[in-house]
mmCIF file of C-alpha atoms in Angstrom:
data_model
loop_
_atom_site.group_PDB
_atom_site.id
_atom_site.type_symbol
_atom_site.label_atom_id
_atom_site.label_comp_id
_atom_site.label_asym_id
_atom_site.label_seq_id
_atom_site.Cartn_x
_atom_site.Cartn_y
_atom_site.Cartn_z
ATOM 1 C CA MET A 1 32.041 5.207 -24.917
ATOM 2 C CA LYS A 2 32.669 4.101 -21.326
ATOM 3 C CA PRO A 3 31.762 0.496 -20.471
ATOM 4 C CA TYR A 4 29.258 -0.192 -17.701
ATOM 5 C CA VAL A 5 28.826 -3.070 -15.276
ATOM 6 C CA LEU A 6 25.415 -3.456 -13.639
ATOM 7 C CA VAL A 7 25.062 -5.772 -10.644
ATOM 8 C CA SER A 8 21.604 -6.975 -9.621
ATOM 9 C CA GLY A 9 19.688 -10.193 -9.061
ATOM 10 C CA ASP A 10 17.629 -10.087 -12.249
ATOM 11 C CA PHE A 11 17.235 -8.050 -15.432
ATOM 12 C CA VAL A 12 13.782 -9.176 -16.561
ATOM 13 C CA GLN A 13 10.378 -7.596 -17.156
ATOM 14 C CA THR A 14 8.597 -9.085 -14.141
ATOM 15 C CA GLY A 15 8.915 -7.540 -10.684
ATOM 16 C CA GLY A 16 9.465 -3.881 -9.817
ATOM 17 C CA MET A 17 13.218 -3.536 -9.436
ATOM 18 C CA ASP A 18 13.875 -6.210 -12.072
ATOM 19 C CA VAL A 19 11.925 -4.166 -14.612
ATOM 20 C CA ALA A 20 13.825 -1.012 -13.692
ATOM 21 C CA ASN A 21 17.168 -2.771 -14.089
ATOM 22 C CA TYR A 22 16.053 -4.264 -17.400
ATOM 23 C CA TRP A 23 15.330 -0.799 -18.796
ATOM 24 C CA LEU A 24 18.624 0.675 -17.597
ATOM 25 C CA ALA A 25 20.550 -2.127 -19.307
ATOM 26 C CA ARG A 26 18.530 -1.685 -22.486
ATOM 27 C CA HIS A 27 18.999 2.099 -22.440
ATOM 28 C CA LEU A 28 22.775 1.819 -22.080
ATOM 29 C CA SER A 29 22.887 -0.772 -24.858
ATOM 30 C CA ASP A 30 20.793 1.440 -27.142
ATOM 31 C CA ARG A 31 23.247 4.290 -26.555
ATOM 32 C CA GLY A 32 26.117 2.078 -27.715
ATOM 33 C CA HIS A 33 27.792 1.296 -24.395
ATOM 34 C CA GLU A 34 29.491 -2.002 -23.697
ATOM 35 C CA VAL A 35 27.330 -3.386 -20.896
ATOM 36 C CA HIS A 36 28.231 -6.172 -18.451
ATOM 37 C CA LEU A 37 25.337 -7.671 -16.469
ATOM 38 C CA VAL A 38 26.256 -9.608 -13.324
ATOM 39 C CA ALA A 39 23.047 -11.366 -12.325
ATOM 40 C CA HIS A 40 21.113 -14.579 -11.786
ATOM 41 C CA ARG A 41 18.742 -13.967 -14.713
ATOM 42 C CA VAL A 42 18.701 -11.748 -17.789
ATOM 43 C CA ALA A 43 15.877 -11.364 -20.312
ATOM 44 C CA GLY A 44 16.547 -13.159 -23.585
ATOM 45 C CA ASP A 45 16.375 -10.019 -25.713
ATOM 46 C CA LEU A 46 19.100 -8.391 -23.610
ATOM 47 C CA ALA A 47 21.347 -11.468 -23.590
ATOM 48 C CA GLN A 48 21.211 -11.611 -27.389
ATOM 49 C CA ARG A 49 22.540 -8.072 -27.888
ATOM 50 C CA SER A 50 26.095 -7.902 -29.202
ATOM 51 C CA ASN A 51 27.176 -5.160 -26.760
ATOM 52 C CA ILE A 52 25.745 -6.884 -23.661
ATOM 53 C CA CYS A 53 27.731 -9.549 -21.820
ATOM 54 C CA PHE A 54 25.845 -11.624 -19.257
ATOM 55 C CA HIS A 55 27.922 -12.982 -16.365
ATOM 56 C CA ARG A 56 25.612 -15.552 -14.833
ATOM 57 C CA VAL A 57 25.726 -16.048 -11.067
ATOM 58 C CA HIS A 58 24.476 -19.314 -9.587
ATOM 59 C CA LYS A 59 21.579 -19.206 -7.118
ATOM 60 C CA PRO A 60 21.967 -22.208 -4.753
ATOM 61 C CA LEU A 61 18.681 -24.008 -4.040
ATOM 62 C CA ARG A 62 16.964 -21.157 -5.951
ATOM 63 C CA SER A 63 17.459 -19.009 -2.870
ATOM 64 C CA SER A 64 18.141 -15.277 -3.297
ATOM 65 C CA PHE A 65 19.633 -15.217 0.202
ATOM 66 C CA LEU A 66 22.148 -17.963 -0.607
ATOM 67 C CA GLY A 67 22.906 -16.286 -3.911
ATOM 68 C CA GLU A 68 23.742 -12.912 -2.362
ATOM 69 C CA PRO A 69 27.381 -13.675 -1.375
ATOM 70 C CA LEU A 70 28.029 -15.115 -4.842
ATOM 71 C CA LEU A 71 26.490 -12.074 -6.501
ATOM 72 C CA ASP A 72 28.603 -9.761 -4.346
ATOM 73 C CA ARG A 73 31.822 -11.650 -5.137
ATOM 74 C CA ALA A 74 31.180 -11.812 -8.892
ATOM 75 C CA GLY A 75 30.014 -8.199 -8.904
ATOM 76 C CA ARG A 76 33.174 -6.951 -7.206
ATOM 77 C CA TYR A 77 35.341 -8.956 -9.593
ATOM 78 C CA TRP A 78 33.768 -7.538 -12.748
ATOM 79 C CA ALA A 79 33.396 -4.087 -11.231
ATOM 80 C CA GLY A 80 37.138 -4.032 -10.560
ATOM 81 C CA LEU A 81 37.966 -4.990 -14.135
ATOM 82 C CA ILE A 82 35.599 -2.452 -15.681
ATOM 83 C CA ALA A 83 36.646 0.333 -13.305
ATOM 84 C CA LYS A 84 40.297 -0.148 -14.349
ATOM 85 C CA ARG A 85 39.184 0.569 -17.902
ATOM 86 C CA GLY A 86 37.565 3.834 -16.818
ATOM 87 C CA GLY A 87 34.083 2.326 -16.808
ATOM 88 C CA ARG A 88 31.120 2.874 -14.529
ATOM 89 C CA VAL A 89 29.682 0.552 -11.875
ATOM 90 C CA VAL A 90 26.025 0.488 -10.783
ATOM 91 C CA ALA A 91 24.900 -1.857 -8.001
ATOM 92 C CA ASN A 92 21.537 -2.281 -6.264
ATOM 93 C CA GLY A 93 21.351 -1.754 -2.517
ATOM 94 C CA GLY A 94 23.572 -4.196 -0.643
ATOM 95 C CA ASN A 95 24.106 -6.703 -3.452
ATOM 96 C CA CYS A 96 27.631 -5.518 -4.280
ATOM 97 C CA LYS A 97 29.987 -3.576 -2.032
ATOM 98 C CA PHE A 98 31.961 -1.469 -4.511
ATOM 99 C CA ARG A 99 32.740 2.236 -4.535
ATOM 100 C CA GLY A 100 30.592 3.238 -7.503
ATOM 101 C CA SER A 101 26.947 4.227 -7.998
ATOM 102 C CA ASN A 102 24.094 2.503 -6.202
ATOM 103 C CA TRP A 103 20.459 2.434 -7.324
ATOM 104 C CA VAL A 104 18.205 1.845 -4.303
ATOM 105 C CA HIS A 105 14.811 0.255 -4.934
ATOM 106 C CA TYR A 106 14.161 -0.972 -1.379
ATOM 107 C CA VAL A 107 15.520 -0.062 2.065
ATOM 108 C CA HIS A 108 15.761 -3.051 4.399
ATOM 109 C CA ALA A 109 16.241 -0.758 7.388
ATOM 110 C CA ALA A 110 12.844 0.856 6.671
ATOM 111 C CA TYR A 111 10.717 -2.255 7.141
ATOM 112 C CA GLN A 112 10.681 -4.977 9.793
ATOM 113 C CA PRO A 113 9.066 -8.140 8.367
ATOM 114 C CA SER A 114 6.870 -10.076 10.764
ATOM 115 C CA ALA A 115 8.304 -13.472 11.731
ATOM 116 C CA THR A 116 5.736 -16.257 11.315
ATOM 117 C CA GLY A 117 5.868 -20.037 10.986
ATOM 118 C CA GLY A 118 7.470 -21.172 14.210
ATOM 119 C CA LEU A 119 10.804 -20.915 15.991
ATOM 120 C CA VAL A 120 13.030 -22.271 13.204
ATOM 121 C CA ARG A 121 11.534 -20.014 10.554
ATOM 122 C CA GLY A 122 11.719 -17.073 12.955
ATOM 123 C CA LEU A 123 15.433 -17.667 13.558
ATOM 124 C CA LYS A 124 16.030 -18.014 9.823
ATOM 125 C CA CYS A 125 14.223 -14.724 9.082
ATOM 126 C CA SER A 126 16.145 -12.975 11.853
ATOM 127 C CA MET A 127 19.483 -14.205 10.493
ATOM 128 C CA GLN A 128 18.610 -13.145 6.980
ATOM 129 C CA ARG A 129 17.497 -9.703 8.119
ATOM 130 C CA ARG A 130 20.754 -9.133 10.016
ATOM 131 C CA PHE A 131 22.688 -10.122 6.904
ATOM 132 C CA TYR A 132 20.705 -7.808 4.611
ATOM 133 C CA LEU A 133 20.946 -4.892 7.023
ATOM 134 C CA ALA A 134 24.722 -5.256 7.363
ATOM 135 C CA SER A 135 25.238 -5.630 3.605
ATOM 136 C CA GLU A 136 23.006 -2.654 2.891
ATOM 137 C CA ARG A 137 24.791 -0.404 5.364
ATOM 138 C CA ARG A 138 28.282 -1.310 4.124
ATOM 139 C CA ALA A 139 27.419 -0.879 0.457
ATOM 140 C CA LEU A 140 25.496 2.385 0.764
ATOM 141 C CA LEU A 141 27.871 4.140 3.132
ATOM 142 C CA ASP A 142 30.689 3.343 0.691
ATOM 143 C CA ALA A 143 28.946 4.416 -2.544
ATOM 144 C CA ASN A 144 29.993 7.566 -4.403
ATOM 145 C CA LEU A 145 26.461 8.245 -5.620
ATOM 146 C CA ILE A 146 23.128 6.867 -4.445
ATOM 147 C CA ILE A 147 20.073 7.110 -6.674
ATOM 148 C CA ALA A 148 16.775 6.798 -4.793
ATOM 149 C CA ASN A 149 13.557 5.828 -6.566
ATOM 150 C CA SER A 150 11.427 8.245 -4.501
ATOM 151 C CA ALA A 151 11.564 10.970 -1.873
ATOM 152 C CA ARG A 152 10.359 8.318 0.590
ATOM 153 C CA THR A 153 13.415 6.202 -0.171
ATOM 154 C CA ARG A 154 15.705 9.228 0.073
ATOM 155 C CA SER A 155 14.285 10.066 3.501
ATOM 156 C CA ASP A 156 14.752 6.480 4.709
ATOM 157 C CA LEU A 157 18.379 6.487 3.558
ATOM 158 C CA ILE A 158 19.050 9.681 5.488
ATOM 159 C CA ASN A 159 17.082 8.918 8.651
ATOM 160 C CA ARG A 160 17.663 5.173 9.014
ATOM 161 C CA LEU A 161 21.132 4.699 7.529
ATOM 162 C CA SER A 162 22.659 8.152 8.142
ATOM 163 C CA VAL A 163 23.588 8.618 4.483
ATOM 164 C CA HIS A 164 24.624 12.225 3.814
ATOM 165 C CA PRO A 165 21.905 13.990 1.766
ATOM 166 C CA ASP A 166 24.483 15.401 -0.666
ATOM 167 C CA ARG A 167 25.269 11.878 -1.934
ATOM 168 C CA ILE A 168 21.635 11.064 -2.802
ATOM 169 C CA ARG A 169 19.684 11.995 -5.916
ATOM 170 C CA THR A 170 16.049 11.077 -6.537
ATOM 171 C CA VAL A 171 15.050 9.729 -9.953
ATOM 172 C CA TYR A 172 11.487 8.519 -10.398
ATOM 173 C CA TYR A 173 10.756 5.447 -12.482
ATOM 174 C CA GLY A 174 9.710 5.773 -16.103
ATOM 175 C CA ALA A 175 6.920 4.097 -18.048
ATOM 176 C CA ASP A 176 6.642 1.660 -20.923
ATOM 177 C CA ALA A 177 3.958 3.669 -22.685
ATOM 178 C CA ASP A 178 3.651 1.106 -25.482
ATOM 179 C CA ALA A 179 2.599 -1.590 -23.022
ATOM 180 C CA PHE A 180 0.712 0.440 -20.414
ATOM 181 C CA HIS A 181 -1.968 2.802 -21.701
ATOM 182 C CA PRO A 182 -5.784 3.002 -21.641
ATOM 183 C CA ARG A 183 -7.508 0.399 -23.820
ATOM 184 C CA SER A 184 -10.856 0.148 -25.578
ATOM 185 C CA ILE A 185 -13.994 -1.521 -24.248
ATOM 186 C CA GLU A 186 -13.495 -4.231 -26.862
ATOM 187 C CA ALA A 187 -9.974 -4.901 -25.570
ATOM 188 C CA LYS A 188 -11.319 -5.128 -22.003
ATOM 189 C CA GLN A 189 -13.934 -7.693 -23.022
ATOM 190 C CA GLN A 190 -11.371 -9.781 -24.872
ATOM 191 C CA SER A 191 -8.935 -9.691 -21.929
ATOM 192 C CA ARG A 192 -11.656 -10.799 -19.524
ATOM 193 C CA LYS A 193 -12.578 -13.664 -21.797
ATOM 194 C CA THR A 194 -8.935 -14.737 -22.072
ATOM 195 C CA LEU A 195 -8.414 -14.588 -18.293
ATOM 196 C CA GLY A 196 -11.721 -16.258 -17.430
ATOM 197 C CA LEU A 197 -13.120 -13.182 -15.668
ATOM 198 C CA PRO A 198 -16.837 -12.257 -15.716
ATOM 199 C CA ALA A 199 -17.886 -10.009 -18.588
ATOM 200 C CA ALA A 200 -20.126 -7.474 -16.860
ATOM 201 C CA PRO A 201 -19.362 -6.613 -13.200
ATOM 202 C CA PRO A 202 -16.472 -4.342 -12.168
ATOM 203 C CA VAL A 203 -13.188 -6.058 -11.288
ATOM 204 C CA VAL A 204 -10.617 -4.843 -8.759
ATOM 205 C CA LEU A 205 -7.044 -6.105 -9.065
ATOM 206 C CA PHE A 206 -4.367 -6.992 -6.497
ATOM 207 C CA VAL A 207 -0.821 -7.618 -7.777
ATOM 208 C CA GLY A 208 1.745 -9.321 -5.567
ATOM 209 C CA SER A 209 2.553 -12.382 -3.526
ATOM 210 C CA MET A 210 -0.131 -13.225 -0.987
ATOM 211 C CA ALA A 211 2.569 -14.840 1.168
ATOM 212 C CA ASP A 212 4.401 -11.522 1.489
ATOM 213 C CA ALA A 213 2.832 -9.725 4.470
ATOM 214 C CA ARG A 214 4.381 -6.469 3.276
ATOM 215 C CA LYS A 215 1.986 -6.348 0.311
ATOM 216 C CA GLY A 216 -1.074 -6.216 2.582
ATOM 217 C CA PHE A 217 -3.212 -8.953 0.990
ATOM 218 C CA SER A 218 -4.511 -9.985 4.420
ATOM 219 C CA VAL A 219 -6.013 -6.527 4.940
ATOM 220 C CA LEU A 220 -7.595 -6.559 1.491
ATOM 221 C CA ILE A 221 -9.158 -9.997 1.969
ATOM 222 C CA GLU A 222 -10.593 -8.933 5.345
ATOM 223 C CA ALA A 223 -12.114 -5.862 3.714
ATOM 224 C CA TRP A 224 -13.424 -8.065 0.907
ATOM 225 C CA LYS A 225 -15.227 -10.379 3.332
ATOM 226 C CA ARG A 226 -17.050 -7.393 4.803
ATOM 227 C CA LEU A 227 -17.958 -5.987 1.407
ATOM 228 C CA CYS A 228 -19.260 -9.318 0.127
ATOM 229 C CA ALA A 229 -21.565 -9.590 3.138
ATOM 230 C CA ASP A 230 -23.592 -6.814 1.470
ATOM 231 C CA PRO A 231 -25.809 -8.298 -1.281
ATOM 232 C CA ASN A 232 -25.525 -5.033 -3.222
ATOM 233 C CA TRP A 233 -21.749 -5.393 -3.607
ATOM 234 C CA ASP A 234 -21.296 -6.776 -7.105
ATOM 235 C CA VAL A 235 -17.541 -6.239 -7.623
ATOM 236 C CA HIS A 236 -15.133 -9.129 -8.245
ATOM 237 C CA LEU A 237 -11.520 -9.343 -7.089
ATOM 238 C CA ALA A 238 -8.694 -10.601 -9.322
ATOM 239 C CA VAL A 239 -5.393 -11.600 -7.714
ATOM 240 C CA ALA A 240 -2.262 -11.728 -9.862
ATOM 241 C CA GLY A 241 0.485 -13.366 -7.833
ATOM 242 C CA ALA A 242 1.844 -16.660 -6.611
ATOM 243 C CA ASN A 243 1.041 -18.496 -3.368
ATOM 244 C CA SER A 244 -2.738 -18.333 -3.240
ATOM 245 C CA GLY A 245 -2.766 -20.965 -0.481
ATOM 246 C CA PRO A 246 -5.934 -21.512 1.589
ATOM 247 C CA ALA A 247 -7.201 -18.027 0.714
ATOM 248 C CA ALA A 248 -8.175 -19.375 -2.716
ATOM 249 C CA LYS A 249 -11.145 -21.179 -1.144
ATOM 250 C CA ILE A 250 -12.540 -18.243 0.825
ATOM 251 C CA LEU A 251 -14.745 -16.294 -1.526
ATOM 252 C CA GLU A 252 -14.942 -18.201 -4.788
ATOM 253 C CA PRO A 253 -16.365 -17.329 -7.261
ATOM 254 C CA ARG A 254 -16.099 -13.651 -6.198
ATOM 255 C CA VAL A 255 -12.280 -13.893 -5.996
ATOM 256 C CA HIS A 256 -10.300 -15.000 -9.035
ATOM 257 C CA PHE A 257 -6.757 -16.236 -8.424
ATOM 258 C CA LEU A 258 -4.831 -15.775 -11.656
ATOM 259 C CA GLY A 259 -1.491 -17.085 -10.380
ATOM 260 C CA PHE A 260 1.862 -15.578 -11.336
ATOM 261 C CA ARG A 261 1.520 -13.511 -14.506
ATOM 262 C CA ASP A 262 3.966 -12.228 -17.086
ATOM 263 C CA ASP A 263 1.180 -10.476 -19.041
ATOM 264 C CA ILE A 264 0.331 -7.666 -16.616
ATOM 265 C CA PRO A 265 -0.706 -5.245 -19.411
ATOM 266 C CA GLN A 266 -3.499 -7.663 -20.384
ATOM 267 C CA VAL A 267 -4.497 -8.200 -16.746
ATOM 268 C CA LEU A 268 -4.756 -4.439 -16.185
ATOM 269 C CA THR A 269 -6.813 -4.105 -19.364
ATOM 270 C CA ALA A 270 -9.377 -6.507 -17.897
ATOM 271 C CA CYS A 271 -9.768 -4.601 -14.624
ATOM 272 C CA ASP A 272 -11.354 -1.366 -13.387
ATOM 273 C CA ALA A 273 -9.133 -0.443 -10.424
ATOM 274 C CA LEU A 274 -6.095 -1.641 -8.479
ATOM 275 C CA VAL A 275 -5.682 -1.929 -4.711
ATOM 276 C CA SER A 276 -2.257 -1.946 -3.035
ATOM 277 C CA PRO A 277 -2.519 -1.656 0.785
ATOM 278 C CA ALA A 278 1.228 -2.234 1.237
ATOM 279 C CA ARG A 279 2.764 -1.918 4.685
ATOM 280 C CA TYR A 280 5.971 -0.673 3.050
ATOM 281 C CA GLU A 281 6.561 0.313 -0.555
ATOM 282 C CA ALA A 282 9.690 2.203 -1.599
ATOM 283 C CA TYR A 283 7.950 3.021 -4.860
ATOM 284 C CA GLY A 284 5.238 0.711 -6.264
ATOM 285 C CA LEU A 285 5.672 -0.014 -9.963
ATOM 286 C CA ALA A 286 2.427 -2.018 -10.224
ATOM 287 C CA VAL A 287 0.517 1.075 -9.087
ATOM 288 C CA HIS A 288 2.452 3.222 -11.562
ATOM 289 C CA GLU A 289 1.596 0.842 -14.406
ATOM 290 C CA ALA A 290 -2.082 0.727 -13.383
ATOM 291 C CA LEU A 291 -2.253 4.525 -13.498
ATOM 292 C CA CYS A 292 -0.556 4.549 -16.904
ATOM 293 C CA SER A 293 -3.238 2.088 -18.030
ATOM 294 C CA GLY A 294 -5.967 4.513 -16.946
ATOM 295 C CA LEU A 295 -7.038 2.690 -13.763
ATOM 296 C CA PRO A 296 -7.670 4.370 -10.417
ATOM 297 C CA ALA A 297 -5.143 2.861 -8.005
ATOM 298 C CA PHE A 298 -5.570 2.759 -4.228
ATOM 299 C CA VAL A 299 -2.179 2.773 -2.521
ATOM 300 C CA THR A 300 -0.758 3.433 0.926
ATOM 301 C CA ALA A 301 -0.176 7.150 1.434
ATOM 302 C CA ASP A 302 3.505 6.812 2.368
ATOM 303 C CA ALA A 303 4.422 4.659 -0.660
ATOM 304 C CA GLY A 304 6.902 6.307 -2.988
ATOM 305 C CA VAL A 305 4.492 6.328 -5.922
ATOM 306 C CA ALA A 306 1.965 8.285 -3.827
ATOM 307 C CA GLU A 307 4.243 11.302 -4.229
ATOM 308 C CA ARG A 308 3.106 11.448 -7.855
ATOM 309 C CA TYR A 309 -0.600 11.842 -6.942
ATOM 310 C CA PRO A 310 -2.035 15.379 -7.278
ATOM 311 C CA ALA A 311 -4.266 16.959 -4.633
ATOM 312 C CA ASP A 312 -7.514 15.959 -6.356
ATOM 313 C CA LEU A 313 -6.616 12.244 -6.146
ATOM 314 C CA GLN A 314 -5.788 12.106 -2.441
ATOM 315 C CA HIS A 315 -8.936 10.056 -1.793
ATOM 316 C CA LEU A 316 -7.099 7.129 -3.432
ATOM 317 C CA LEU A 317 -4.354 7.199 -0.781
ATOM 318 C CA LEU A 318 -4.774 4.847 2.198
ATOM 319 C CA THR A 319 -3.734 6.651 5.368
ATOM 320 C CA ASN A 320 -3.691 3.420 7.390
ATOM 321 C CA PRO A 321 -2.983 0.226 5.421
ATOM 322 C CA GLU A 322 -3.887 -1.856 8.490
ATOM 323 C CA ASP A 323 -7.515 -0.595 8.530
ATOM 324 C CA PRO A 324 -9.914 -2.803 6.522
ATOM 325 C CA ALA A 325 -12.886 -0.594 7.474
ATOM 326 C CA ASP A 326 -11.266 2.429 5.825
ATOM 327 C CA LEU A 327 -10.481 0.375 2.731
ATOM 328 C CA CYS A 328 -14.118 -0.787 2.600
ATOM 329 C CA ALA A 329 -15.351 2.805 2.755
ATOM 330 C CA ARG A 330 -13.027 3.901 -0.042
ATOM 331 C CA LEU A 331 -14.008 0.999 -2.284
ATOM 332 C CA LEU A 332 -17.712 1.664 -1.685
ATOM 333 C CA ARG A 333 -17.201 5.291 -2.655
ATOM 334 C CA TRP A 334 -15.319 4.209 -5.782
ATOM 335 C CA ARG A 335 -18.108 1.794 -6.769
ATOM 336 C CA GLY A 336 -20.565 4.665 -6.676
ATOM 337 C CA CYS A 337 -18.559 6.831 -9.094
ATOM 338 C CA ILE A 338 -16.442 4.506 -11.250
ATOM 339 C CA ASP A 339 -16.651 6.628 -14.390
ATOM 340 C CA GLN A 340 -15.833 9.808 -12.478
ATOM 341 C CA ASP A 341 -12.706 8.322 -10.915
ATOM 342 C CA ARG A 342 -11.510 6.878 -14.198
ATOM 343 C CA ALA A 343 -11.883 10.282 -15.864
ATOM 344 C CA GLY A 344 -10.229 11.970 -12.894
ATOM 345 C CA ILE A 345 -6.927 10.155 -13.324
ATOM 346 C CA SER A 346 -6.586 10.773 -17.065
ATOM 347 C CA GLU A 347 -4.274 13.764 -16.597
ATOM 348 C CA LEU A 348 -1.983 11.887 -14.185
ATOM 349 C CA SER A 349 -2.034 8.855 -16.481
ATOM 350 C CA GLN A 350 -0.903 10.921 -19.437
ATOM 351 C CA LYS A 351 1.776 12.658 -17.374
ATOM 352 C CA LEU A 352 3.253 9.370 -16.184
ATOM 353 C CA ARG A 353 3.236 7.879 -19.682
ATOM 354 C CA SER A 354 5.034 10.938 -21.059
ATOM 355 C CA ARG A 355 8.058 10.142 -18.876
ATOM 356 C CA THR A 356 9.400 6.998 -20.509
ATOM 357 C CA TRP A 357 12.068 4.657 -19.197
ATOM 358 C CA ASP A 358 14.489 6.272 -21.639
ATOM 359 C CA HIS A 359 13.852 9.647 -19.972
ATOM 360 C CA ALA A 360 14.397 8.197 -16.483
ATOM 361 C CA CYS A 361 17.508 6.222 -17.473
ATOM 362 C CA ALA A 362 19.034 9.174 -19.337
ATOM 363 C CA GLU A 363 18.626 11.264 -16.166
ATOM 364 C CA MET A 364 20.367 8.535 -14.177
ATOM 365 C CA VAL A 365 23.229 8.145 -16.629
ATOM 366 C CA ASP A 366 23.840 11.900 -16.625
ATOM 367 C CA LEU A 367 24.130 11.805 -12.821
ATOM 368 C CA ILE A 368 26.463 8.801 -12.898
ATOM 369 C CA GLU A 369 28.721 10.377 -15.528
ATOM 370 C CA ALA A 370 28.866 13.650 -13.607
ATOM 371 C CA VAL A 371 30.116 11.882 -10.484
ATOM 372 C CA GLY A 372 32.636 9.811 -12.455
#
C-alpha cells in the first residue's frame, strides 16, 4: 500500500481541525498504510502505532506563528521523500507548500480579525495576517487537489483565492458516534454533578476561546445580560474554553466557566443547547458534535455546518451574529419549547451520527488516490 505523509500542526482530539486530522491519520493506519505525521503534537494512541511515524516539529515559545516556517520546511522534506516512493502527501491550508493534496479547514482570506490591544499588538497581528495570507495563497494555488470541509469553504476558495472549481472537492466532516450521542437523564444528572452545574434549570453551552473575537462570545454575553435582567429567565450558561478573563465576574453564579476541557462529550451531556454566534466558521465541529449528542445548536447561518440543517430547523440559524437582540429572541423562544426543539433535531442527529469519520476519510482517500 502507498505510504502517506500528513502535515498539520496537531493530530489530537481537541480542536476542530486537529480532530479531523487525528481521524484521517487513524483511518489510514487502520487500512494498513505507512503513515508519516509531520506535526507539533500527536495523540499518544497514534504515536504508539507501529505503522505511524511521528516527525516532531519544534514550536518556538509555544507560538504557532513561529512554528509555521519550521512545519513547512519539515513537511516539504518528508513530503519529498515519500513522494519519491510513490506515496501521497496531504497538507492543511498554507502549512506546507508542496504539490500534493490539501485539506482546507479554514480560509484566512475569508475573515479579517479585529486588531485590539494597542499599536504593537496591532502591528504584530497585521504582520501575521500577511504571512498567513501569502502562505495560504502559494500552497493552495499549487495543490493538485483541494478538499474543502463545506460548500462555504469551497466558495471562499473560489471567490477569494481564485482557485479553479475543478480542483476542489467538498467532503463534510464525520462523527464519532461512540462519543457523541444522546444520553439518559441519569447521565445528564451525573455529568452536572461532576462539572459542578446546577441540577434542575436548563443549561446553555458555549464552546471556544473567549479571547477569540471570531467565536462571538462578546455577543453572547451581551445577550445574556439582557436575558438575566428578566426575573423569569432561569437558564444558566456554561462556558467551555480558556481565557475567561474579567468576564468570569460578570454574571456569577448564572455563568459557569469550566475552563479548557478535553471531555466535551460529558460537557454536552450536561447541557440542553449550544450557542455558537461565530463571525466566521468554515465548518463548526462543536456544533456538529452537539447535534450528534441530541442538543439543539444555534449557529451563524453562513457557517459551514449550517448547510447540514434541514428547512424545519432554520430557526436555529443566526442570520446576524452581531445582533444580541435577535439571539435573545431565539433563546426565549427555545426556552418556551425545549422538549419540542430537542425532539425536532432527532432526525438530523441520527443522520449526522450515521456518517462516521471512517466514511468521511474513506471518501477523502478515494479522491486523493484518484488524483494520484
